[in-house]
Amino acid sequence: MNQPAAVSALFVAFSRLALQGFGGVLAVAQRELVERLGWLSKDEFVELLATAQALPGPNVVNLSMMIGDRYFGLRGAMAALAGMIVLPSALVLAAAALLSHLTTETWVQDALRGMGMVSAGLILATGVKLLPTLRTHPLGRPLAVALAALGFAAVVLLHWPLVAVIGVLGPIGVALAWRRLPA
């Protein structure tokens, strides 16, 4: 397993990661941290992501801080956080200042809609890449996929509120996994 050579490597890696994503960096994070840099295995990535999702705040920001802390403590966590936030924030502020008069243009709205579809595709691709990790999960692949399909159907097809769907399916998934854990 590789690890970052210095705190600055965390800042650079998470800056690069943040600059590659638009509306969602999860797919890029998995590719960079697991496949390209080798800082995490697929299983470690899934475990850290699950923890990051339970914490308040953006998942990938939480993930970056946990990875930074793992390798360099508080300094690493702050470097990873800065990498996730500093350059993207500067770019967004600059773009907002330069393009504020274009928000009513149809082509700008269409471009943003298209970027949203690309983000959704990247997240779906990441989910497919991480399916093999379900082999060792207490729920198993069939049940986990069934819960995901129920969630998708409820939100996308039935237009139920995401918070309500998560509020119902989340505890069901946790209870089922808990019951299947070895004693």
Short mmCIF file of N, CA, C and O in Angstrom, two decimals, residues 2 5 15 19 39 46 65 67 77 91 99 109 136 138 144 146 157 163 166 169:
data_model
loop_
_atom_site.label_atom_id
_atom_site.label_comp_id
_atom_site.label_asym_id
_atom_site.label_seq_id
_atom_site.Cartn_x
_atom_site.Cartn_y
_atom_site.Cartn_z
N ASN A 2 0.62 2.14 -0.90
CA ASN A 2 1.37 3.40 -0.97
C ASN A 2 0.86 4.36 0.09
O ASN A 2 -0.21 4.18 0.65
N ALA A 5 3.95 11.03 0.33
CA ALA A 5 5.33 11.26 0.75
C ALA A 5 5.43 12.40 1.76
O ALA A 5 6.31 12.40 2.62
N SER A 15 -6.35 18.75 -4.13
CA SER A 15 -6.65 19.88 -5.02
C SER A 15 -6.96 19.35 -6.41
O SER A 15 -7.94 19.75 -7.05
N LEU A 19 -10.57 19.62 -8.31
CA LEU A 19 -10.67 20.34 -9.58
C LEU A 19 -11.19 19.46 -10.71
O LEU A 19 -11.63 19.96 -11.74
N TRP A 39 -3.43 4.79 -2.18
CA TRP A 39 -3.39 5.12 -0.76
C TRP A 39 -4.38 4.28 0.04
O TRP A 39 -4.26 4.16 1.25
N VAL A 46 -14.36 2.03 0.88
CA VAL A 46 -15.79 1.85 1.20
C VAL A 46 -16.02 2.08 2.69
O VAL A 46 -16.98 2.74 3.08
N MET A 65 -10.33 14.49 4.98
CA MET A 65 -9.79 14.78 6.31
C MET A 65 -9.40 13.49 7.04
O MET A 65 -8.38 13.45 7.73
N ILE A 67 -8.39 10.70 5.62
CA ILE A 67 -7.17 10.19 4.99
C ILE A 67 -5.97 11.04 5.41
O ILE A 67 -4.91 10.50 5.75
N ALA A 77 -4.84 16.32 7.96
CA ALA A 77 -6.27 16.58 7.80
C ALA A 77 -6.51 17.99 7.28
O ALA A 77 -7.33 18.22 6.38
N LEU A 91 -11.82 29.37 -7.85
CA LEU A 91 -12.32 29.27 -9.22
C LEU A 91 -13.81 29.57 -9.31
O LEU A 91 -14.26 30.27 -10.24
N LEU A 99 -19.14 35.54 -14.86
CA LEU A 99 -20.27 35.05 -15.63
C LEU A 99 -21.63 35.38 -15.04
O LEU A 99 -22.64 34.86 -15.52
N GLN A 109 -27.57 27.46 -19.04
CA GLN A 109 -28.45 26.56 -18.30
C GLN A 109 -28.35 25.14 -18.85
O GLN A 109 -28.31 24.16 -18.09
N THR A 136 -18.14 -9.12 0.78
CA THR A 136 -17.80 -9.31 2.19
C THR A 136 -18.73 -8.53 3.12
O THR A 136 -18.57 -8.59 4.33
N PRO A 138 -22.09 -7.68 5.22
CA PRO A 138 -23.10 -8.55 5.85
C PRO A 138 -24.40 -8.65 5.05
O PRO A 138 -25.05 -9.69 5.07
N ALA A 144 -28.28 -5.71 -0.93
CA ALA A 144 -27.82 -4.32 -1.05
C ALA A 144 -28.31 -3.70 -2.36
O ALA A 144 -28.78 -2.56 -2.38
N ALA A 146 -30.95 -4.65 -4.02
CA ALA A 146 -32.41 -4.51 -3.89
C ALA A 146 -32.76 -3.24 -3.12
O ALA A 146 -33.68 -2.51 -3.53
N LEU A 157 -38.65 7.49 -9.61
CA LEU A 157 -39.90 7.14 -10.29
C LEU A 157 -41.14 7.63 -9.56
O LEU A 157 -42.08 8.12 -10.18
N VAL A 163 -35.14 12.57 1.78
CA VAL A 163 -34.96 12.45 3.23
C VAL A 163 -35.87 11.35 3.79
O VAL A 163 -35.44 10.55 4.62
N ILE A 166 -34.52 7.85 2.66
CA ILE A 166 -33.34 7.48 3.46
C ILE A 166 -33.77 7.17 4.90
O ILE A 166 -33.26 6.24 5.51
N LEU A 169 -35.45 3.52 4.43
CA LEU A 169 -34.57 2.45 3.95
C LEU A 169 -33.26 2.35 4.73
O LEU A 169 -32.72 1.25 4.89
#
